[in-house]
mmCIF file of C-alpha atoms in Angstrom:
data_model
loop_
_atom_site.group_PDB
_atom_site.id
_atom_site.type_symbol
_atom_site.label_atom_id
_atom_site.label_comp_id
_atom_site.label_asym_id
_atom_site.label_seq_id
_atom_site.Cartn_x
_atom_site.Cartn_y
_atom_site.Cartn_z
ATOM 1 C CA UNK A 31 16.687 -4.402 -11.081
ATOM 2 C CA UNK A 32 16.283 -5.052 -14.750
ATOM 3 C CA UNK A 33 19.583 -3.273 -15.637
ATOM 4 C CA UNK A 34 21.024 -5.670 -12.912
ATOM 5 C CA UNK A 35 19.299 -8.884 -14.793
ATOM 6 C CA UNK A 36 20.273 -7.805 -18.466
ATOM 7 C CA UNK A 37 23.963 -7.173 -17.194
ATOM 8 C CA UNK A 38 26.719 -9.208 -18.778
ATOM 9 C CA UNK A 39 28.455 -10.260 -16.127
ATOM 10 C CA UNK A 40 24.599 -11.587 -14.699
ATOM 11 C CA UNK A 41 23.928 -12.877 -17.834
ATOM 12 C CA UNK A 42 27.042 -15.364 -17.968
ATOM 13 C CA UNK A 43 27.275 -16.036 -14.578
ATOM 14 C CA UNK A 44 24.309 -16.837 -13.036
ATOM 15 C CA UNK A 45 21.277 -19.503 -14.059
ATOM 16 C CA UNK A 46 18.173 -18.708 -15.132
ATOM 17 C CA UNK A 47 16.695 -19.770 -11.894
ATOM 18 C CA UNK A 48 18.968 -18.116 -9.592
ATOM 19 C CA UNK A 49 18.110 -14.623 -11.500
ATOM 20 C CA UNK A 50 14.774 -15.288 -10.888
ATOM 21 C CA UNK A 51 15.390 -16.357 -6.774
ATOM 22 C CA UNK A 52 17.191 -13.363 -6.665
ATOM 23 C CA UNK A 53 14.334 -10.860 -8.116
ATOM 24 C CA UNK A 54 11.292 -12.415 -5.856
ATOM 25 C CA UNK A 55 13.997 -12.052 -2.630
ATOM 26 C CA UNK A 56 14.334 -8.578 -3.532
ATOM 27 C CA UNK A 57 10.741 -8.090 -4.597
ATOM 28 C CA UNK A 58 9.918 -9.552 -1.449
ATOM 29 C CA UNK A 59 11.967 -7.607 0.904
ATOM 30 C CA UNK A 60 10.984 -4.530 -0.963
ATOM 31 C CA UNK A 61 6.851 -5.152 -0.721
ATOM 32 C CA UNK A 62 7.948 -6.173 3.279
ATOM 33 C CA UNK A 63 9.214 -2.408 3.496
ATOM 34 C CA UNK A 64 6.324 -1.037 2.038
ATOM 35 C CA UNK A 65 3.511 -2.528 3.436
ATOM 36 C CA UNK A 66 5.528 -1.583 7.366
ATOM 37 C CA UNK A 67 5.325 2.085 5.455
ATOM 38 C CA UNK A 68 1.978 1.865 4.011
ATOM 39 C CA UNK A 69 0.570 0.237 7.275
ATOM 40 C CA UNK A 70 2.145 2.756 9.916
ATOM 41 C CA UNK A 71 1.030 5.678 7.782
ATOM 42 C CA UNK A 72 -2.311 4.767 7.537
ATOM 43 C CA UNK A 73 -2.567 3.613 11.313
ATOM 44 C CA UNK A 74 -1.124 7.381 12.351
ATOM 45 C CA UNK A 75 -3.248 8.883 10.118
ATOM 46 C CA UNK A 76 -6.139 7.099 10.983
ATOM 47 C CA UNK A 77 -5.420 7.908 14.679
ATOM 48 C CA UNK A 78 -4.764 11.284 14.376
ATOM 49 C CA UNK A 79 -7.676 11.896 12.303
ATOM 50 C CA UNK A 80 -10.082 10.412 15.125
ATOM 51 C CA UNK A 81 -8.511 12.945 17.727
ATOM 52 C CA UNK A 82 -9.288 15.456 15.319
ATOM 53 C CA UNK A 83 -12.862 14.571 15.679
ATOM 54 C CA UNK A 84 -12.954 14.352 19.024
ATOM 55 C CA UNK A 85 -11.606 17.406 19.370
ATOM 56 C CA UNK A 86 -14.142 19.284 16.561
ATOM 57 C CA UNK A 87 -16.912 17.221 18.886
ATOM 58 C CA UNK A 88 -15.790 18.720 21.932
ATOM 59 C CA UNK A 89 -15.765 22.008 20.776
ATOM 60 C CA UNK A 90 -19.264 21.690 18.734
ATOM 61 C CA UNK A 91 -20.736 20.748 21.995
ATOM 62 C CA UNK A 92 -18.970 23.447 23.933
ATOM 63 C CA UNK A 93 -20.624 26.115 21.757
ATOM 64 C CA UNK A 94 -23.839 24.502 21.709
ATOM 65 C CA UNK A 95 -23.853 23.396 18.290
ATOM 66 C CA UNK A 96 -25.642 20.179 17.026
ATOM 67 C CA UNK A 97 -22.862 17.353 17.540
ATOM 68 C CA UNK A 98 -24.959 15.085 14.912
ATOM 69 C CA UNK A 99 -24.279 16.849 11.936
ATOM 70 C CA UNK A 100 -22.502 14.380 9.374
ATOM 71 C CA UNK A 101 -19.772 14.827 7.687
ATOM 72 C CA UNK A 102 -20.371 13.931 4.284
ATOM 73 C CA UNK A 103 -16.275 14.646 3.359
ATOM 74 C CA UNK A 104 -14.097 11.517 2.017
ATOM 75 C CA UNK A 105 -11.245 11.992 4.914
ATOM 76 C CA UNK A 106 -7.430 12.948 4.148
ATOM 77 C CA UNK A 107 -7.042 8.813 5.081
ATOM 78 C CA UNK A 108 -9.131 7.726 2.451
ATOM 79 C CA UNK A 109 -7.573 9.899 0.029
ATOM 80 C CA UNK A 110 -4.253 8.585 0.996
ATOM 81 C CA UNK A 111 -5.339 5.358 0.631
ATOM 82 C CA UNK A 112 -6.782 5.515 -2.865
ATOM 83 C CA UNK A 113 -3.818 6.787 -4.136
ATOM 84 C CA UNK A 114 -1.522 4.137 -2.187
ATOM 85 C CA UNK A 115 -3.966 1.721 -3.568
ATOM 86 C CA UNK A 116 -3.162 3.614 -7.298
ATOM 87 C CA UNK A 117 0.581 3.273 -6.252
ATOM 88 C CA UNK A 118 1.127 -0.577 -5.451
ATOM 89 C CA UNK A 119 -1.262 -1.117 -8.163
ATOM 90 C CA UNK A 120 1.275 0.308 -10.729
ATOM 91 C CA UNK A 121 4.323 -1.555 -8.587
ATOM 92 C CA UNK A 122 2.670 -5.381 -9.002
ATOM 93 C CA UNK A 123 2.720 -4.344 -13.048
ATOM 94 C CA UNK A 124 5.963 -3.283 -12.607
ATOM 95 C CA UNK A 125 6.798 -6.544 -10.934
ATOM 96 C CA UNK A 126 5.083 -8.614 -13.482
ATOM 97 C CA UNK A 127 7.060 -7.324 -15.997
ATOM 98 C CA UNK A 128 9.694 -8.126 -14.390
ATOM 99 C CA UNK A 129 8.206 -11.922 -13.724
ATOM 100 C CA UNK A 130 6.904 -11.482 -10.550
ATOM 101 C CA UNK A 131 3.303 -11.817 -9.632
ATOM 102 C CA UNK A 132 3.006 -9.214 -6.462
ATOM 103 C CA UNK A 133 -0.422 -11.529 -5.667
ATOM 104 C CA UNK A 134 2.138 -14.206 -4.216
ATOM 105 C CA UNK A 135 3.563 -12.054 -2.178
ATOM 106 C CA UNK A 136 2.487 -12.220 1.449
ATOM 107 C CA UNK A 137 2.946 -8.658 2.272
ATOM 108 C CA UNK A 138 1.664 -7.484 -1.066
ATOM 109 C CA UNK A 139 -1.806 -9.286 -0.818
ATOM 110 C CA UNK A 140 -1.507 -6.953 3.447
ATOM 111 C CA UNK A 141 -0.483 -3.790 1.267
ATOM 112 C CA UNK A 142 -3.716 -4.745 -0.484
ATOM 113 C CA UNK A 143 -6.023 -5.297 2.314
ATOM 114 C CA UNK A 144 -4.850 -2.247 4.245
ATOM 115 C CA UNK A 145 -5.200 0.405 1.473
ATOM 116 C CA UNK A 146 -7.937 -1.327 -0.925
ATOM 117 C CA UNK A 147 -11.374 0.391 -0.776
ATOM 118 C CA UNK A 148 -14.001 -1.737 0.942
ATOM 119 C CA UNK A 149 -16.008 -2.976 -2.129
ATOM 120 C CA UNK A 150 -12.153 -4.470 -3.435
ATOM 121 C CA UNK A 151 -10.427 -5.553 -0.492
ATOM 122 C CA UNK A 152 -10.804 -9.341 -0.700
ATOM 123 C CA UNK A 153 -10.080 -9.201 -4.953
ATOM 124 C CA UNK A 154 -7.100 -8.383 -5.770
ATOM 125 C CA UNK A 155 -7.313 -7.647 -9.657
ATOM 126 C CA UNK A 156 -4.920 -5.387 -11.400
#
């Protein structure tokens, strides 16, 4: 995108403001696309993970083990999570230094929500 913006022919042919309408549309439809990514991949995971449990209940009870025993492990979700929370991090920097603040984007500040730890979910602070 930056190549694109520093380009001659950009350069001379297009205002200042119509470079910069141009970079939020695409930085816009490109957080869109993510966060459907982001989301879905969580939500699968998320949902696959519980069967898993079920199932590891199921069979716990079926051998008589204790079904109450806690499972003290951060899950494969929440590992995923952290680093897509790493991830679009690093892409809002990349946007700002590009001009765009990812916090004004409507699917960035969902991207956020859905793959922010608890404690940071309703701060978004880069």
């Amino acid at each position: 995108m930056q190549t694109f913006l520093d380009g001659e022919r950009t350069s001379r042919y297009l205002a200042s403001e119509t470079k910069k309408e141009i970079l939020l549309c695409a930085a816009t439809e490109i957080t869109d696309r993510y966060y459907e990514l982001a989301s879905d991949l969580v939500s699968v995971s998320r949902k696959t993970e519980s069967s898993l449990q079920k199932i590891r209940l199921s069979a716990q009870r079926r051998a008589g083990a204790s079904s109450d025993i806690a499972d003290n492990n951060v899950s494969d979700t929440d590992k995923m999570c952290m680093q897509l929370f790493l991830d679009i991090q690093e892409y809002a920097r990349n946007l700002f230094a590009l001009g765009v603040e990812a916090v004004n984007i409507a699917s960035y500040r969902s991207l956020w929500q859905c793959v922010a730890p608890a404690d940071k979910q309703n701060t978004i602070k880069l």
